[in-house]
Coordinates of C-alpha atoms and ligand atoms in Angstrom, one line a residue:
M1 CA 138.5 122.0 89.4
I2 CA 136.4 120.7 86.6
E3 CA 137.7 123.2 83.8
H4 CA 141.7 122.0 85.4
F5 CA 140.7 118.6 84.6
N6 CA 139.8 118.9 81.1
P7 CA 139.0 115.3 79.7
L8 CA 140.3 116.5 76.4
E9 CA 143.6 117.0 77.6
G10 CA 143.8 113.8 78.7
K11 CA 144.0 114.9 82.4
F12 CA 142.0 113.4 85.2
L13 CA 141.5 114.1 88.8
Q14 CA 143.1 112.0 91.0
I15 CA 144.1 113.2 95.2
L16 CA 144.8 109.7 96.4
D17 CA 147.6 107.6 94.3
K18 CA 147.8 103.9 94.5
E19 CA 150.4 103.9 97.4
G20 CA 148.0 106.2 99.5
N21 CA 150.0 109.5 99.0
V22 CA 147.4 112.5 99.0
D23 CA 147.9 115.6 97.1
K24 CA 147.3 118.2 99.8
L25 CA 146.3 121.0 97.4
L26 CA 143.1 119.0 96.5
E27 CA 142.4 117.0 99.7
P28 CA 139.0 117.4 100.7
K29 CA 138.3 118.8 103.8
L30 CA 136.8 115.8 105.8
S31 CA 136.7 115.6 109.6
V32 CA 137.8 112.1 111.1
T33 CA 134.4 110.8 111.6
E34 CA 133.5 111.3 107.7
L35 CA 136.4 109.5 106.7
K36 CA 136.3 106.6 109.0
K37 CA 132.6 106.6 107.9
M38 CA 134.0 106.2 103.9
Y39 CA 136.3 103.5 104.8
E40 CA 134.0 101.5 107.1
C41 CA 131.3 101.7 104.4
M42 CA 133.7 100.3 101.8
V43 CA 134.9 97.6 103.8
L44 CA 131.3 96.6 104.6
T45 CA 130.4 96.6 100.7
R46 CA 133.2 94.3 100.3
M47 CA 132.3 92.1 102.9
A48 CA 128.9 92.0 102.0
D49 CA 129.7 91.1 98.7
T50 CA 131.9 88.6 99.1
K51 CA 129.3 87.0 101.3
A52 CA 126.6 87.1 98.6
L53 CA 129.4 85.3 96.4
A54 CA 129.1 82.1 98.9
L55 CA 124.9 82.7 98.9
Q56 CA 124.6 82.2 95.3
R57 CA 127.6 79.7 95.4
S58 CA 125.7 77.6 97.9
G59 CA 122.3 77.7 96.0
R60 CA 120.9 80.6 98.7
M61 CA 120.8 83.7 96.0
G62 CA 120.4 83.9 92.7
T63 CA 122.8 85.4 89.9
F64 CA 124.2 89.0 91.0
A65 CA 126.5 91.3 90.1
Q66 CA 129.7 91.6 92.3
V67 CA 130.9 95.3 93.4
L68 CA 134.3 94.1 94.0
G69 CA 137.5 96.7 93.1
Q70 CA 134.6 99.6 92.6
E71 CA 133.8 100.4 96.3
A72 CA 135.7 103.8 96.1
Q73 CA 132.1 104.4 94.4
V74 CA 130.9 105.0 98.2
A75 CA 132.1 108.2 98.1
V76 CA 129.6 109.4 95.5
G77 CA 126.7 108.2 98.5
F78 CA 128.8 110.8 101.0
A79 CA 129.0 113.8 98.7
M80 CA 125.1 113.7 98.5
Q81 CA 122.3 115.4 100.7
K82 CA 119.5 113.0 102.6
Q83 CA 116.9 114.5 99.8
D84 CA 118.7 113.7 96.9
W85 CA 117.6 110.9 94.9
F86 CA 119.8 108.1 93.6
F87 CA 118.9 105.8 90.7
P88 CA 121.7 102.7 90.6
S89 CA 121.9 100.0 87.8
F90 CA 123.0 96.9 89.3
R91 CA 126.6 97.7 90.6
E92 CA 126.1 99.9 92.8
L93 CA 125.9 98.3 96.3
G94 CA 128.2 100.8 98.1
I95 CA 126.9 104.0 97.0
L96 CA 123.4 102.3 98.2
L97 CA 124.9 101.4 101.9
A98 CA 126.4 105.1 102.1
R99 CA 123.2 106.7 101.3
D100 CA 121.6 104.2 104.4
A101 CA 119.8 101.3 102.3
P102 CA 118.9 98.5 104.7
L103 CA 121.7 95.7 103.7
E104 CA 119.0 93.3 103.3
L105 CA 117.4 94.8 100.5
F106 CA 120.1 93.7 98.9
Y107 CA 120.4 90.4 99.7
L108 CA 116.5 90.2 99.1
T109 CA 116.7 91.5 95.6
F110 CA 118.9 89.3 94.6
M111 CA 116.8 86.1 96.1
G112 CA 114.2 87.0 93.9
C113 CA 112.1 88.9 96.2
E114 CA 110.4 92.5 95.1
E115 CA 110.6 93.1 98.8
G116 CA 114.0 93.9 98.0
N117 CA 113.0 96.8 95.7
R118 CA 111.1 98.9 98.4
S119 CA 113.5 101.4 100.1
P120 CA 112.0 102.8 103.4
K121 CA 110.5 106.3 103.4
G122 CA 112.9 108.8 103.8
I123 CA 115.3 106.8 101.6
N124 CA 115.8 108.5 98.6
N125 CA 116.7 105.5 96.5
F126 CA 115.4 104.0 93.3
P127 CA 115.6 100.0 93.0
L128 CA 118.2 98.4 90.8
S129 CA 117.8 98.8 87.4
V130 CA 118.7 95.9 85.0
P131 CA 117.7 97.2 81.4
V132 CA 120.9 98.8 80.6
G133 CA 120.9 102.8 80.7
S134 CA 116.8 102.7 81.3
Q135 CA 117.9 104.8 84.9
T136 CA 119.3 107.6 83.4
L137 CA 115.9 109.1 82.1
H138 CA 114.4 108.1 85.2
G139 CA 117.2 110.5 87.3
V140 CA 117.0 112.8 84.7
G141 CA 113.3 113.0 84.6
V142 CA 113.3 113.6 88.6
A143 CA 115.7 116.4 88.3
M144 CA 113.7 118.2 85.5
A145 CA 110.6 117.6 88.2
A146 CA 112.3 119.2 90.7
N147 CA 113.1 122.2 88.8
I148 CA 109.6 122.6 87.7
K149 CA 108.7 122.5 91.4
G150 CA 111.6 124.5 92.8
H151 CA 112.7 121.6 95.1
K152 CA 116.5 122.0 95.7
V153 CA 117.1 118.1 94.7
V154 CA 119.7 116.6 93.4
A155 CA 119.2 113.7 91.1
V156 CA 122.6 111.2 90.8
A157 CA 122.1 108.4 87.8
A158 CA 124.6 105.5 87.5
L159 CA 125.5 103.7 84.5
G160 CA 128.6 101.5 83.2
D161 CA 130.5 102.3 80.1
G162 CA 128.4 99.7 78.4
G163 CA 125.1 102.1 79.2
T164 CA 127.0 104.7 77.3
S165 CA 125.9 103.0 73.9
E166 CA 122.0 102.9 74.8
G167 CA 120.0 105.5 73.3
D168 CA 118.6 106.1 76.7
F169 CA 122.2 107.4 77.6
H170 CA 122.0 110.0 74.8
E171 CA 118.4 111.1 75.4
A172 CA 119.1 111.5 78.9
M173 CA 122.1 113.4 78.4
N174 CA 120.2 115.8 75.9
F175 CA 117.7 116.4 78.0
A176 CA 119.9 117.0 80.9
G177 CA 121.9 119.8 78.9
V178 CA 118.9 121.5 77.2
F179 CA 116.9 121.6 80.5
K180 CA 119.8 122.2 82.7
A181 CA 118.5 119.4 85.1
P182 CA 119.8 119.5 88.5
C183 CA 121.5 115.9 87.8
I184 CA 124.7 114.0 87.8
L185 CA 125.6 111.1 85.2
F186 CA 127.7 108.9 87.3
C187 CA 129.3 106.3 85.0
Q188 CA 131.6 103.6 85.9
N189 CA 133.9 102.8 83.4
N190 CA 135.1 99.6 84.8
Q191 CA 136.6 98.7 81.2
W192 CA 134.0 96.0 80.5
A193 CA 130.5 95.4 79.5
I194 CA 130.3 91.9 79.9
S195 CA 133.3 90.5 77.2
T196 CA 132.9 93.9 75.3
P197 CA 136.2 95.8 76.1
R198 CA 136.0 99.5 76.6
H199 CA 137.8 100.4 73.4
I200 CA 135.1 99.1 71.1
Q201 CA 132.4 100.5 73.2
T202 CA 133.1 103.7 72.2
A203 CA 135.7 105.7 69.4
S204 CA 135.7 108.7 72.1
K205 CA 139.2 109.1 73.9
T206 CA 137.3 109.5 77.1
I207 CA 133.5 109.1 78.3
A208 CA 133.6 112.3 80.2
Q209 CA 134.1 114.4 76.8
K210 CA 130.7 113.2 75.8
A211 CA 129.4 115.8 78.0
I212 CA 130.8 118.6 75.8
A213 CA 128.5 117.6 72.9
Y214 CA 125.5 117.8 75.1
G215 CA 126.7 121.5 76.5
F216 CA 127.7 120.6 80.2
P217 CA 131.1 119.7 81.9
G218 CA 132.6 116.3 82.2
I219 CA 135.2 115.2 84.3
Q220 CA 137.3 111.8 84.5
V221 CA 137.9 110.6 87.9
D222 CA 140.3 108.0 89.4
G223 CA 137.7 105.8 90.4
N224 CA 139.6 103.8 92.3
D225 CA 140.6 107.1 94.8
A226 CA 137.3 107.8 96.9
L227 CA 138.9 111.4 97.7
A228 CA 138.7 112.1 94.2
L229 CA 135.5 110.8 93.6
Y230 CA 133.9 112.4 96.8
A231 CA 135.5 115.7 95.4
A232 CA 134.3 115.9 92.1
T233 CA 130.6 114.6 93.1
K234 CA 130.0 117.4 95.8
E235 CA 131.5 120.1 93.6
A236 CA 129.0 118.6 90.8
V237 CA 126.1 118.1 93.7
E238 CA 126.6 121.7 94.5
N239 CA 126.6 123.3 90.9
A240 CA 123.5 121.3 90.6
R241 CA 122.1 122.8 93.5
K242 CA 123.2 126.5 92.7
G243 CA 120.8 126.3 89.2
K244 CA 124.3 125.4 87.2
G245 CA 122.7 122.4 85.6
P246 CA 124.1 118.8 85.3
T247 CA 127.8 117.1 85.1
L248 CA 128.7 113.8 83.8
I249 CA 131.4 111.9 85.8
E250 CA 133.4 109.3 84.2
S251 CA 135.0 107.2 87.2
L252 CA 137.8 105.2 85.7
T253 CA 138.0 101.6 87.4
Y254 CA 138.0 98.3 87.2
R255 CA 135.7 95.0 87.8
I256 CA 137.9 92.5 89.6
G257 CA 135.4 89.7 89.7
P258 CA 133.1 88.5 86.5
H259 CA 130.4 90.3 85.1
T260 CA 128.2 88.3 87.2
T261 CA 128.1 84.8 88.9
A262 CA 126.9 83.2 85.7
D263 CA 130.1 84.8 83.8
D264 CA 133.5 83.7 83.0
P265 CA 136.4 86.2 82.7
T266 CA 139.1 84.3 82.2
L267 CA 137.7 83.5 78.6
Y268 CA 138.1 87.4 77.6
R269 CA 140.8 89.0 79.4
S270 CA 144.5 88.4 81.1
D271 CA 145.6 87.6 84.6
K272 CA 148.1 90.4 84.0
E273 CA 145.4 93.1 83.3
V274 CA 143.9 92.0 86.7
K275 CA 146.8 92.0 88.4
Y276 CA 147.3 95.6 87.2
W277 CA 144.3 96.5 88.6
Q278 CA 144.5 95.0 91.9
E279 CA 147.5 97.0 92.4
R280 CA 145.3 100.2 92.3
D281 CA 142.6 98.8 94.9
P282 CA 140.8 101.1 96.6
I283 CA 140.4 99.9 99.9
K284 CA 144.2 99.4 100.1
R285 CA 144.9 102.9 99.5
F286 CA 142.4 104.4 101.9
K287 CA 143.5 102.4 104.6
I288 CA 147.3 103.7 104.2
Y289 CA 146.0 107.2 104.0
L290 CA 144.1 106.7 107.3
Q291 CA 147.3 104.8 109.0
K292 CA 149.2 108.3 108.0
K293 CA 146.9 110.3 109.8
G294 CA 147.0 108.0 113.0
I295 CA 143.1 107.0 112.1
W296 CA 143.7 103.3 111.6
N297 CA 145.4 100.6 113.4
K298 CA 145.4 96.8 113.4
K299 CA 142.7 97.0 116.6
Y300 CA 140.6 99.2 114.7
E301 CA 140.5 96.8 111.6
E302 CA 139.6 93.9 113.6
D303 CA 136.7 95.6 115.5
L304 CA 135.6 97.1 112.1
V305 CA 135.5 93.4 110.8
K306 CA 133.5 91.9 113.6
R307 CA 131.0 94.3 113.7
C308 CA 130.7 94.2 109.5
A309 CA 130.2 90.4 110.3
K310 CA 127.7 90.5 112.6
Q311 CA 125.8 93.2 110.3
I312 CA 126.0 91.1 107.5
E313 CA 124.9 88.1 109.2
A314 CA 121.7 89.8 111.0
A315 CA 120.9 91.3 107.0
I316 CA 120.8 87.8 105.8
A317 CA 118.9 86.4 108.8
K318 CA 116.2 89.0 108.0
A319 CA 116.5 88.5 104.4
E320 CA 115.8 84.5 104.3
K321 CA 112.7 85.2 106.7
V322 CA 110.9 87.3 104.2
A323 CA 112.4 85.3 101.2
A324 CA 110.8 81.9 102.8
A325 CA 107.3 83.7 103.0
T326 CA 107.8 85.3 99.3
K327 CA 104.9 83.8 97.0
P328 CA 105.7 84.0 93.0
E329 CA 102.4 86.0 93.2
D330 CA 104.2 88.9 94.9
M331 CA 106.0 90.3 91.5
F332 CA 102.7 91.6 90.3
K333 CA 102.1 93.7 93.5
Y334 CA 104.7 96.4 93.2
M335 CA 104.2 97.3 89.4
Y336 CA 101.3 99.7 90.1
A337 CA 99.1 100.5 93.0
E338 CA 96.4 98.8 91.4
M339 CA 96.8 96.2 88.7
T340 CA 95.9 96.7 85.2
S341 CA 93.4 94.3 83.5
E342 CA 96.6 92.7 81.3
L343 CA 98.5 92.0 84.7
K344 CA 95.2 90.8 86.5
E345 CA 94.8 88.0 83.9
Q346 CA 98.4 87.0 84.0
F347 CA 98.4 87.2 88.0
E348 CA 95.2 85.0 87.9
Y349 CA 96.9 82.5 85.0
L350 CA 99.7 81.9 87.4
Q351 CA 97.6 80.9 90.2
K352 CA 95.6 78.5 88.3
N353 CA 98.8 77.4 87.1
L354 CA 100.1 77.1 90.9
E355 CA 97.1 75.7 92.2
A356 CA 97.2 72.7 89.5
K357 CA 100.8 72.1 90.3
E358 CA 100.0 71.7 94.2
E359 CA 97.4 69.2 93.2
Ligands
TPP401 C1 118.8 96.9 77.6 C2 119.7 96.1 77.8 N1 120.6 95.3 76.8 C3 121.5 94.0 77.1 C4 121.3 93.7 78.4 C5 122.3 92.7 78.7 N2 123.1 93.2 79.7 C6 123.3 93.4 81.3 S1 124.4 94.1 81.5 C7 125.3 94.5 80.4 C8 126.5 95.0 80.2 C9 126.7 96.2 81.1 O1 127.9 96.7 81.0 P1 128.4 97.8 81.5 O2 127.1 99.2 81.2 O3 129.8 98.6 81.4 O4 128.0 97.9 83.1 P2 129.1 96.5 84.0 O5 128.3 95.6 84.0 O6 130.4 96.9 83.5 O7 128.8 97.2 85.3 C10 124.5 94.0 79.3 C11 124.8 93.7 77.7 C12 120.4 94.6 79.6 N3 120.3 93.9 80.9 N4 119.8 95.0 79.2
MG402 MG1 131.3 98.3 82.5

């Protein structure tokens, strides 16, 4: 499949089109349970994301990056195995949920609590990475370590189109290629890096083709098509596990919302462009696909929405309880098992200042 969809030829992988028609030849063999899980995760992601915006607007949560429009990403999480490692940037709530991340961690992170970064034991998700591109090196590093140790573990690192301009990304790509690291660089090309459009981010025709220079395959996929993302990631993960080395996946998608809650996208892009992508909504087409298979109906949707709303409310209640008990000093506790002398000094300085404020 990867050879067939050569990004240099301008072909990209699509299995489910915007009308919900499926390419029977390429359709992945997923059970009804698996298909439902994927759909339900996309719906939960959208609802949790929408709720987060309401929390931010009412002062209950800090600045955050919406995932709206990019929910097909959940397929990446479902194509991985439990023992694999995921290295997110900051717009991957869907993949994290597909990889069993407790939802309250997402809310906690954006309530400013370090606790949100602590993944439960056995759930191999790294904390969100805001320094653009840095997580690609962590992912490739873990994959190289897995190779040395002989562990059958694959690392997936996510980044944005803007992230591909960072030196970190190119270093990660080079190491991945040279050492045949069992990893996937998953690039969500959502057309914008804040207000910088894709066409001035790189002179390359596609992002996927960058892999060719580093000696491994790259594939461009319809990023609003969960079936295509699943098929491409599954194949890449299997190749990595078999010792065939890395893959770069370019997911062609669109950020429907602002860059973060601190951004106003109407200043730099047109309504026409947003509308074009809204017509390519990932959830809408998956719903039609399930409906045609006799899996989706109104009652199923209503029950699902109720279940998700309940799960979201419970996650917020948990997060707000932890957040209320969080102290500014906590930020020093998570970097190292033991604080370095510099951190200790800063910690004591903060404590003194907090005490002075209280007096
Ligand atoms: C190293 C670094 N430089 C700059 C920033 C500021 N910044 C935050 S997000 C962003 C753009 C990221 O765009 P992209 O990689 O396309 O991801 P997207 O936000 O579109 O998901 C920038 C420049 C940062 N966080 N880290
Ligand atoms: Mg982007």
